[in-house]
JSON list of C-alpha atoms in Angstrom, two decimals:
[
{"chain": "G", "resi": 41, "resn": "UNK", "atom": "CA", "xyz": [-7.98, 2.72, -15.06]},
{"chain": "G", "resi": 42, "resn": "UNK", "atom": "CA", "xyz": [-10.64, 2.91, -17.78]},
{"chain": "G", "resi": 43, "resn": "UNK", "atom": "CA", "xyz": [-13.79, 0.79, -17.65]},
{"chain": "G", "resi": 44, "resn": "UNK", "atom": "CA", "xyz": [-16.86, 0.62, -19.87]},
{"chain": "G", "resi": 45, "resn": "UNK", "atom": "CA", "xyz": [-20.24, 0.84, -18.17]},
{"chain": "G", "resi": 46, "resn": "UNK", "atom": "CA", "xyz": [-22.27, -2.24, -19.09]},
{"chain": "G", "resi": 47, "resn": "UNK", "atom": "CA", "xyz": [-25.25, -1.80, -16.78]},
{"chain": "G", "resi": 48, "resn": "UNK", "atom": "CA", "xyz": [-26.39, 0.08, -13.70]},
{"chain": "G", "resi": 49, "resn": "UNK", "atom": "CA", "xyz": [-29.56, 1.49, -12.22]},
{"chain": "G", "resi": 50, "resn": "UNK", "atom": "CA", "xyz": [-27.66, 4.62, -11.22]},
{"chain": "G", "resi": 51, "resn": "UNK", "atom": "CA", "xyz": [-28.90, 4.17, -7.67]},
{"chain": "G", "resi": 52, "resn": "UNK", "atom": "CA", "xyz": [-26.80, 4.30, -4.51]},
{"chain": "G", "resi": 53, "resn": "UNK", "atom": "CA", "xyz": [-25.68, 0.87, -3.30]},
{"chain": "G", "resi": 54, "resn": "UNK", "atom": "CA", "xyz": [-27.00, -1.05, -6.32]},
{"chain": "G", "resi": 55, "resn": "UNK", "atom": "CA", "xyz": [-24.99, -3.41, -8.50]},
{"chain": "G", "resi": 56, "resn": "UNK", "atom": "CA", "xyz": [-22.94, -1.92, -11.33]},
{"chain": "G", "resi": 57, "resn": "UNK", "atom": "CA", "xyz": [-21.45, -4.02, -14.11]},
{"chain": "G", "resi": 58, "resn": "UNK", "atom": "CA", "xyz": [-18.35, -2.70, -15.86]},
{"chain": "G", "resi": 59, "resn": "UNK", "atom": "CA", "xyz": [-15.96, -4.16, -18.40]},
{"chain": "G", "resi": 60, "resn": "UNK", "atom": "CA", "xyz": [-12.18, -3.92, -18.17]},
{"chain": "G", "resi": 61, "resn": "UNK", "atom": "CA", "xyz": [-9.89, -5.67, -20.66]},
{"chain": "G", "resi": 62, "resn": "UNK", "atom": "CA", "xyz": [-12.82, -7.72, -21.96]},
{"chain": "G", "resi": 63, "resn": "UNK", "atom": "CA", "xyz": [-13.82, -8.96, -18.48]},
{"chain": "G", "resi": 64, "resn": "UNK", "atom": "CA", "xyz": [-17.09, -8.05, -16.83]},
{"chain": "G", "resi": 65, "resn": "UNK", "atom": "CA", "xyz": [-16.88, -7.10, -13.17]},
{"chain": "G", "resi": 66, "resn": "UNK", "atom": "CA", "xyz": [-19.81, -6.48, -10.82]},
{"chain": "G", "resi": 67, "resn": "UNK", "atom": "CA", "xyz": [-19.45, -4.24, -7.81]},
{"chain": "G", "resi": 68, "resn": "UNK", "atom": "CA", "xyz": [-21.38, -1.87, -5.58]},
{"chain": "G", "resi": 69, "resn": "UNK", "atom": "CA", "xyz": [-22.11, 1.41, -7.37]},
{"chain": "G", "resi": 70, "resn": "UNK", "atom": "CA", "xyz": [-20.37, 4.27, -5.59]},
{"chain": "G", "resi": 71, "resn": "UNK", "atom": "CA", "xyz": [-20.01, 6.28, -8.81]},
{"chain": "G", "resi": 72, "resn": "UNK", "atom": "CA", "xyz": [-23.22, 8.09, -7.81]},
{"chain": "G", "resi": 73, "resn": "UNK", "atom": "CA", "xyz": [-21.17, 10.00, -5.21]},
{"chain": "G", "resi": 74, "resn": "UNK", "atom": "CA", "xyz": [-19.04, 11.71, -7.86]},
{"chain": "G", "resi": 75, "resn": "UNK", "atom": "CA", "xyz": [-19.61, 15.36, -8.71]},
{"chain": "G", "resi": 76, "resn": "UNK", "atom": "CA", "xyz": [-19.03, 14.43, -12.36]},
{"chain": "G", "resi": 77, "resn": "UNK", "atom": "CA", "xyz": [-21.97, 13.47, -14.58]},
{"chain": "G", "resi": 78, "resn": "UNK", "atom": "CA", "xyz": [-22.98, 9.83, -14.31]},
{"chain": "G", "resi": 79, "resn": "UNK", "atom": "CA", "xyz": [-21.36, 7.77, -17.11]},
{"chain": "G", "resi": 80, "resn": "UNK", "atom": "CA", "xyz": [-23.50, 6.64, -20.03]},
{"chain": "G", "resi": 81, "resn": "UNK", "atom": "CA", "xyz": [-24.03, 2.96, -20.72]},
{"chain": "G", "resi": 82, "resn": "UNK", "atom": "CA", "xyz": [-21.48, 1.69, -23.25]},
{"chain": "G", "resi": 83, "resn": "UNK", "atom": "CA", "xyz": [-19.09, 4.59, -22.58]},
{"chain": "G", "resi": 84, "resn": "UNK", "atom": "CA", "xyz": [-15.71, 4.44, -20.82]},
{"chain": "G", "resi": 85, "resn": "UNK", "atom": "CA", "xyz": [-14.94, 6.28, -17.62]},
{"chain": "G", "resi": 86, "resn": "UNK", "atom": "CA", "xyz": [-12.12, 6.29, -15.08]},
{"chain": "G", "resi": 87, "resn": "UNK", "atom": "CA", "xyz": [-12.63, 3.90, -12.13]},
{"chain": "G", "resi": 88, "resn": "UNK", "atom": "CA", "xyz": [-10.94, 2.96, -8.89]},
{"chain": "G", "resi": 89, "resn": "UNK", "atom": "CA", "xyz": [-11.80, 0.24, -6.40]},
{"chain": "G", "resi": 90, "resn": "UNK", "atom": "CA", "xyz": [-12.09, -0.20, -2.67]},
{"chain": "G", "resi": 91, "resn": "UNK", "atom": "CA", "xyz": [-12.92, -3.47, -0.98]},
{"chain": "G", "resi": 92, "resn": "UNK", "atom": "CA", "xyz": [-14.65, -4.70, 2.12]},
{"chain": "G", "resi": 93, "resn": "UNK", "atom": "CA", "xyz": [-12.85, -7.62, 3.72]},
{"chain": "G", "resi": 94, "resn": "UNK", "atom": "CA", "xyz": [-13.72, -10.07, 6.48]},
{"chain": "G", "resi": 95, "resn": "UNK", "atom": "CA", "xyz": [-12.41, -8.96, 9.90]},
{"chain": "G", "resi": 96, "resn": "UNK", "atom": "CA", "xyz": [-9.90, -11.81, 9.95]},
{"chain": "G", "resi": 97, "resn": "UNK", "atom": "CA", "xyz": [-8.93, -11.46, 6.27]},
{"chain": "G", "resi": 98, "resn": "UNK", "atom": "CA", "xyz": [-5.50, -12.70, 5.36]},
{"chain": "G", "resi": 99, "resn": "UNK", "atom": "CA", "xyz": [-3.37, -13.30, 2.31]},
{"chain": "G", "resi": 100, "resn": "UNK", "atom": "CA", "xyz": [-2.90, -16.84, 1.13]},
{"chain": "G", "resi": 101, "resn": "UNK", "atom": "CA", "xyz": [-0.61, -18.45, -1.39]},
{"chain": "G", "resi": 102, "resn": "UNK", "atom": "CA", "xyz": [-1.13, -18.58, -5.13]},
{"chain": "G", "resi": 103, "resn": "UNK", "atom": "CA", "xyz": [1.14, -21.50, -6.05]},
{"chain": "G", "resi": 104, "resn": "UNK", "atom": "CA", "xyz": [0.14, -21.65, -9.73]},
{"chain": "G", "resi": 105, "resn": "UNK", "atom": "CA", "xyz": [0.87, -17.92, -10.15]},
{"chain": "G", "resi": 106, "resn": "UNK", "atom": "CA", "xyz": [-2.58, -17.21, -11.57]},
{"chain": "G", "resi": 107, "resn": "UNK", "atom": "CA", "xyz": [-4.07, -13.81, -12.31]},
{"chain": "G", "resi": 108, "resn": "UNK", "atom": "CA", "xyz": [-7.83, -14.08, -11.85]},
{"chain": "G", "resi": 109, "resn": "UNK", "atom": "CA", "xyz": [-10.86, -12.43, -10.33]},
{"chain": "G", "resi": 110, "resn": "UNK", "atom": "CA", "xyz": [-13.27, -15.28, -9.57]},
{"chain": "G", "resi": 111, "resn": "UNK", "atom": "CA", "xyz": [-16.84, -14.36, -8.63]},
{"chain": "G", "resi": 112, "resn": "UNK", "atom": "CA", "xyz": [-18.13, -15.99, -5.44]},
{"chain": "G", "resi": 113, "resn": "UNK", "atom": "CA", "xyz": [-21.36, -13.97, -5.20]},
{"chain": "G", "resi": 114, "resn": "UNK", "atom": "CA", "xyz": [-22.98, -10.77, -6.45]},
{"chain": "G", "resi": 115, "resn": "UNK", "atom": "CA", "xyz": [-19.94, -8.60, -5.73]},
{"chain": "G", "resi": 116, "resn": "UNK", "atom": "CA", "xyz": [-17.71, -10.92, -3.74]},
{"chain": "G", "resi": 117, "resn": "UNK", "atom": "CA", "xyz": [-14.59, -12.48, -5.25]},
{"chain": "G", "resi": 118, "resn": "UNK", "atom": "CA", "xyz": [-11.64, -14.80, -4.79]},
{"chain": "G", "resi": 119, "resn": "UNK", "atom": "CA", "xyz": [-8.62, -12.86, -6.02]},
{"chain": "G", "resi": 120, "resn": "UNK", "atom": "CA", "xyz": [-5.52, -14.55, -7.44]},
{"chain": "G", "resi": 121, "resn": "UNK", "atom": "CA", "xyz": [-2.96, -11.88, -8.10]},
{"chain": "G", "resi": 122, "resn": "UNK", "atom": "CA", "xyz": [0.57, -10.57, -8.09]},
{"chain": "G", "resi": 123, "resn": "UNK", "atom": "CA", "xyz": [1.62, -7.92, -5.56]},
{"chain": "G", "resi": 124, "resn": "UNK", "atom": "CA", "xyz": [2.62, -4.83, -7.57]},
{"chain": "G", "resi": 125, "resn": "UNK", "atom": "CA", "xyz": [2.91, -2.12, -4.90]},
{"chain": "G", "resi": 126, "resn": "UNK", "atom": "CA", "xyz": [3.45, -1.96, -1.16]},
{"chain": "G", "resi": 127, "resn": "UNK", "atom": "CA", "xyz": [1.91, 0.48, 1.30]},
{"chain": "G", "resi": 128, "resn": "UNK", "atom": "CA", "xyz": [2.77, 4.04, 0.42]},
{"chain": "G", "resi": 129, "resn": "UNK", "atom": "CA", "xyz": [1.58, 7.37, 1.77]},
{"chain": "G", "resi": 130, "resn": "UNK", "atom": "CA", "xyz": [-2.04, 6.31, 1.26]},
{"chain": "G", "resi": 131, "resn": "UNK", "atom": "CA", "xyz": [-1.48, 3.08, 3.25]},
{"chain": "G", "resi": 132, "resn": "UNK", "atom": "CA", "xyz": [-2.68, 0.82, 0.46]},
{"chain": "G", "resi": 133, "resn": "UNK", "atom": "CA", "xyz": [-0.83, -2.04, -1.21]},
{"chain": "G", "resi": 134, "resn": "UNK", "atom": "CA", "xyz": [-2.11, -3.15, -4.62]},
{"chain": "G", "resi": 135, "resn": "UNK", "atom": "CA", "xyz": [-2.34, -6.49, -6.41]},
{"chain": "G", "resi": 136, "resn": "UNK", "atom": "CA", "xyz": [-2.80, -7.10, -10.14]},
{"chain": "G", "resi": 137, "resn": "UNK", "atom": "CA", "xyz": [-5.45, -9.75, -10.85]},
{"chain": "G", "resi": 138, "resn": "UNK", "atom": "CA", "xyz": [-5.11, -9.46, -14.62]},
{"chain": "G", "resi": 139, "resn": "UNK", "atom": "CA", "xyz": [-8.20, -7.30, -15.14]},
{"chain": "G", "resi": 140, "resn": "UNK", "atom": "CA", "xyz": [-7.46, -4.52, -12.66]},
{"chain": "G", "resi": 141, "resn": "UNK", "atom": "CA", "xyz": [-5.49, -3.41, -9.62]},
{"chain": "G", "resi": 142, "resn": "UNK", "atom": "CA", "xyz": [-7.11, -4.09, -6.26]},
{"chain": "G", "resi": 143, "resn": "UNK", "atom": "CA", "xyz": [-6.25, -3.14, -2.68]},
{"chain": "G", "resi": 144, "resn": "UNK", "atom": "CA", "xyz": [-5.20, -6.07, -0.50]},
{"chain": "G", "resi": 145, "resn": "UNK", "atom": "CA", "xyz": [-6.58, -6.88, 2.98]},
{"chain": "G", "resi": 146, "resn": "UNK", "atom": "CA", "xyz": [-3.36, -6.50, 5.01]},
{"chain": "G", "resi": 147, "resn": "UNK", "atom": "CA", "xyz": [-0.55, -3.99, 5.32]},
{"chain": "G", "resi": 148, "resn": "UNK", "atom": "CA", "xyz": [2.58, -4.81, 3.36]},
{"chain": "G", "resi": 149, "resn": "UNK", "atom": "CA", "xyz": [5.53, -2.45, 3.67]},
{"chain": "G", "resi": 150, "resn": "UNK", "atom": "CA", "xyz": [8.45, -4.71, 2.68]},
{"chain": "G", "resi": 151, "resn": "UNK", "atom": "CA", "xyz": [9.45, -4.01, -0.95]},
{"chain": "G", "resi": 152, "resn": "UNK", "atom": "CA", "xyz": [10.98, -7.51, -1.10]},
{"chain": "G", "resi": 153, "resn": "UNK", "atom": "CA", "xyz": [7.37, -8.79, -1.26]},
{"chain": "G", "resi": 154, "resn": "UNK", "atom": "CA", "xyz": [6.82, -7.17, -4.66]},
{"chain": "G", "resi": 155, "resn": "UNK", "atom": "CA", "xyz": [6.19, -9.73, -7.37]},
{"chain": "G", "resi": 156, "resn": "UNK", "atom": "CA", "xyz": [4.85, -12.39, -5.00]},
{"chain": "G", "resi": 157, "resn": "UNK", "atom": "CA", "xyz": [1.74, -14.24, -6.11]},
{"chain": "G", "resi": 158, "resn": "UNK", "atom": "CA", "xyz": [-1.04, -14.07, -3.53]},
{"chain": "G", "resi": 159, "resn": "UNK", "atom": "CA", "xyz": [-4.68, -15.02, -3.01]},
{"chain": "G", "resi": 160, "resn": "UNK", "atom": "CA", "xyz": [-7.37, -13.36, -0.90]},
{"chain": "G", "resi": 161, "resn": "UNK", "atom": "CA", "xyz": [-11.13, -12.94, -0.64]},
{"chain": "G", "resi": 162, "resn": "UNK", "atom": "CA", "xyz": [-13.22, -9.81, -1.11]},
{"chain": "G", "resi": 163, "resn": "UNK", "atom": "CA", "xyz": [-16.62, -9.60, 0.60]},
{"chain": "G", "resi": 164, "resn": "UNK", "atom": "CA", "xyz": [-17.69, -6.57, -1.43]},
{"chain": "G", "resi": 165, "resn": "UNK", "atom": "CA", "xyz": [-16.02, -4.82, -4.34]},
{"chain": "G", "resi": 166, "resn": "UNK", "atom": "CA", "xyz": [-16.86, -1.10, -4.47]},
{"chain": "G", "resi": 167, "resn": "UNK", "atom": "CA", "xyz": [-16.61, 0.81, -7.74]},
{"chain": "G", "resi": 168, "resn": "UNK", "atom": "CA", "xyz": [-15.81, 4.53, -7.58]},
{"chain": "G", "resi": 169, "resn": "UNK", "atom": "CA", "xyz": [-15.17, 7.17, -10.18]},
{"chain": "G", "resi": 170, "resn": "UNK", "atom": "CA", "xyz": [-11.39, 7.51, -10.52]}
]
């Protein structure tokens, strides 16, 4: 997934702001760990996300079938999304929140769950080079 770098200090563990599909997203900068050159501000680069969840994280309902990534802090979010993939070989199920695909906090292996609208909370969104 391509994102444009809006701002970053380029320092480990600092906030990074990116833009995907016209939406700005703030997460913890883990791009510094890539062997590739650090992206330039205003330029696009390939990203992927990991998330830190609360120990008792769960998936809730999304009755209005919304796709949204709602900031609840510096890099914490309420995610309203649609389940688009179940656990595969990498053990990660993904949800589409409209701006990007994010891992979900629980294991889901039943393909009948695909297409369900869900909600969950992210304590920290981590941005990596894809």
